């Protein structure tokens, strides 16, 4: 059961609950965290896990830190610099259903993308896998 952080102590919250609370609090441009959170809770039976991230890799040279650390850069200013919602489902069929619902809900992001099964397995580091992955990017 997912509940708002003000309803329980942070130390007792699951990692998923914390991630959902970050999503709920987040707001920028067309991304309305409360609206996305409400949508996710309404369709809770369709997903296994959800995160929000800023995917990127910066490689200007062969050595040194080659990661995109914009999220880390902005933490001291209390900014959670993320732009991509990633949802894991139990199956590719559930992923397609969820993607359709996301697009119909018009949550302000780009069109929902369902990853092909082989890419989902690679991204999750599990072979074989039954999970589906849906992503939505906000500008």
Tab-separated table of C-alpha atoms in Angstrom:
chain	number	residue	atom	x	y	z
A	1	UNK	CA	0.000	0.000	0.000
A	2	UNK	CA	1.437	3.343	-1.053
A	3	UNK	CA	0.884	6.294	1.262
A	4	UNK	CA	2.077	9.894	1.346
A	5	UNK	CA	5.227	10.588	3.340
A	6	UNK	CA	3.363	12.762	5.813
A	7	UNK	CA	1.329	9.678	6.772
A	8	UNK	CA	4.325	7.652	7.952
A	9	UNK	CA	7.901	8.084	9.030
A	10	UNK	CA	10.475	8.246	6.271
A	11	UNK	CA	12.533	5.484	7.863
A	12	UNK	CA	9.562	3.113	7.571
A	13	UNK	CA	8.790	3.910	3.930
A	14	UNK	CA	9.723	1.468	1.176
A	15	UNK	CA	12.132	2.538	-1.550
A	16	UNK	CA	9.172	2.519	-3.967
A	17	UNK	CA	7.152	4.743	-1.614
A	18	UNK	CA	10.036	7.225	-1.468
A	19	UNK	CA	10.349	7.237	-5.263
A	20	UNK	CA	6.596	7.842	-5.601
A	21	UNK	CA	6.756	10.688	-3.101
A	22	UNK	CA	9.546	12.332	-5.107
A	23	UNK	CA	7.414	11.993	-8.238
A	24	UNK	CA	4.375	13.425	-6.426
A	25	UNK	CA	6.335	16.480	-5.230
A	26	UNK	CA	8.017	17.183	-8.566
A	27	UNK	CA	6.680	19.893	-10.847
A	28	UNK	CA	8.262	21.617	-13.832
A	29	UNK	CA	7.148	22.770	-17.283
A	30	UNK	CA	4.323	20.397	-18.311
A	31	UNK	CA	5.148	17.804	-15.626
A	32	UNK	CA	2.623	17.825	-12.776
A	33	UNK	CA	3.846	15.313	-10.211
A	34	UNK	CA	0.577	15.093	-8.314
A	35	UNK	CA	-1.300	14.330	-11.526
A	36	UNK	CA	1.213	11.654	-12.572
A	37	UNK	CA	1.166	10.167	-9.055
A	38	UNK	CA	-2.648	10.036	-9.072
A	39	UNK	CA	-2.589	8.336	-12.481
A	40	UNK	CA	-0.068	5.745	-11.291
A	41	UNK	CA	-2.120	4.984	-8.184
A	42	UNK	CA	-5.308	4.662	-10.246
A	43	UNK	CA	-3.592	2.041	-12.424
A	44	UNK	CA	-1.516	0.370	-9.704
A	45	UNK	CA	-2.486	-3.127	-10.861
A	46	UNK	CA	-0.611	-2.564	-14.143
A	47	UNK	CA	2.879	-1.913	-12.809
A	48	UNK	CA	5.521	-3.551	-10.619
A	49	UNK	CA	7.870	-0.617	-10.107
A	50	UNK	CA	8.287	2.999	-11.176
A	51	UNK	CA	11.146	5.483	-11.097
A	52	UNK	CA	11.825	8.926	-12.473
A	53	UNK	CA	15.296	9.657	-13.773
A	54	UNK	CA	17.396	11.745	-16.088
A	55	UNK	CA	19.113	9.318	-18.403
A	56	UNK	CA	22.380	10.385	-19.899
A	57	UNK	CA	26.022	9.624	-20.312
A	58	UNK	CA	28.670	12.241	-20.933
A	59	UNK	CA	31.948	11.073	-22.441
A	60	UNK	CA	34.229	13.846	-23.661
A	61	UNK	CA	37.458	11.996	-22.940
A	62	UNK	CA	38.742	8.513	-22.186
A	63	UNK	CA	39.322	9.028	-18.452
A	64	UNK	CA	37.582	10.686	-15.543
A	65	UNK	CA	33.932	10.748	-14.571
A	66	UNK	CA	31.987	10.093	-17.755
A	67	UNK	CA	28.527	10.069	-16.196
A	68	UNK	CA	25.815	12.651	-16.614
A	69	UNK	CA	25.552	13.943	-13.024
A	70	UNK	CA	23.137	16.828	-13.496
A	71	UNK	CA	20.871	15.380	-10.771
A	72	UNK	CA	23.771	15.403	-8.311
A	73	UNK	CA	24.803	18.926	-9.325
A	74	UNK	CA	21.355	20.296	-8.502
A	75	UNK	CA	20.714	18.526	-5.173
A	76	UNK	CA	22.291	21.285	-3.015
A	77	UNK	CA	19.651	23.655	-4.466
A	78	UNK	CA	16.882	21.150	-3.617
A	79	UNK	CA	16.220	20.513	-7.304
A	80	UNK	CA	15.447	16.982	-8.472
A	81	UNK	CA	16.494	17.325	-12.101
A	82	UNK	CA	14.702	14.413	-13.772
A	83	UNK	CA	12.692	14.199	-16.973
A	84	UNK	CA	11.863	10.554	-17.740
A	85	UNK	CA	9.293	8.330	-16.059
A	86	UNK	CA	10.144	4.623	-16.363
A	87	UNK	CA	7.571	2.012	-15.410
A	88	UNK	CA	8.169	-1.740	-15.111
A	89	UNK	CA	5.187	-4.001	-15.764
A	90	UNK	CA	4.613	-7.748	-15.380
A	91	UNK	CA	4.411	-8.304	-19.132
A	92	UNK	CA	4.831	-6.659	-22.506
A	93	UNK	CA	1.033	-6.759	-22.851
A	94	UNK	CA	0.605	-4.805	-19.616
A	95	UNK	CA	3.251	-2.342	-20.855
A	96	UNK	CA	1.275	-1.715	-24.060
A	97	UNK	CA	-1.951	-1.289	-22.094
A	98	UNK	CA	-0.319	1.157	-19.664
A	99	UNK	CA	1.297	3.121	-22.510
A	100	UNK	CA	-2.103	3.486	-24.183
A	101	UNK	CA	-3.646	4.728	-20.918
A	102	UNK	CA	-0.782	7.194	-20.386
A	103	UNK	CA	-1.257	8.618	-23.871
A	104	UNK	CA	-5.042	8.831	-23.402
A	105	UNK	CA	-4.579	10.630	-20.068
A	106	UNK	CA	-2.400	13.262	-21.786
A	107	UNK	CA	-0.127	13.782	-18.786
A	108	UNK	CA	1.928	16.434	-20.600
A	109	UNK	CA	4.840	14.265	-21.690
A	110	UNK	CA	5.829	12.891	-25.058
A	111	UNK	CA	4.184	9.732	-26.424
A	112	UNK	CA	4.740	6.732	-24.134
A	113	UNK	CA	7.363	4.302	-25.464
A	114	UNK	CA	7.222	0.541	-24.871
A	115	UNK	CA	10.662	-1.025	-25.078
A	116	UNK	CA	11.044	-4.259	-27.068
A	117	UNK	CA	11.376	-7.340	-24.802
A	118	UNK	CA	15.085	-7.872	-25.573
A	119	UNK	CA	15.898	-4.256	-24.652
A	120	UNK	CA	13.833	-4.497	-21.460
A	121	UNK	CA	15.732	-7.632	-20.414
A	122	UNK	CA	19.076	-5.962	-21.164
A	123	UNK	CA	18.151	-2.792	-19.266
A	124	UNK	CA	16.988	-4.813	-16.246
A	125	UNK	CA	19.985	-7.169	-16.405
A	126	UNK	CA	17.746	-10.258	-16.404
A	127	UNK	CA	17.673	-12.948	-19.106
A	128	UNK	CA	15.100	-14.120	-19.914
A	129	UNK	CA	12.510	-11.787	-18.461
A	130	UNK	CA	8.788	-11.296	-18.780
A	131	UNK	CA	8.760	-7.651	-17.669
A	132	UNK	CA	7.759	-4.771	-19.883
A	133	UNK	CA	9.173	-1.236	-19.713
A	134	UNK	CA	7.304	1.962	-20.527
A	135	UNK	CA	8.991	5.359	-20.598
A	136	UNK	CA	7.668	8.889	-20.952
A	137	UNK	CA	9.884	11.953	-21.403
A	138	UNK	CA	8.969	15.500	-20.439
A	139	UNK	CA	10.723	18.539	-21.933
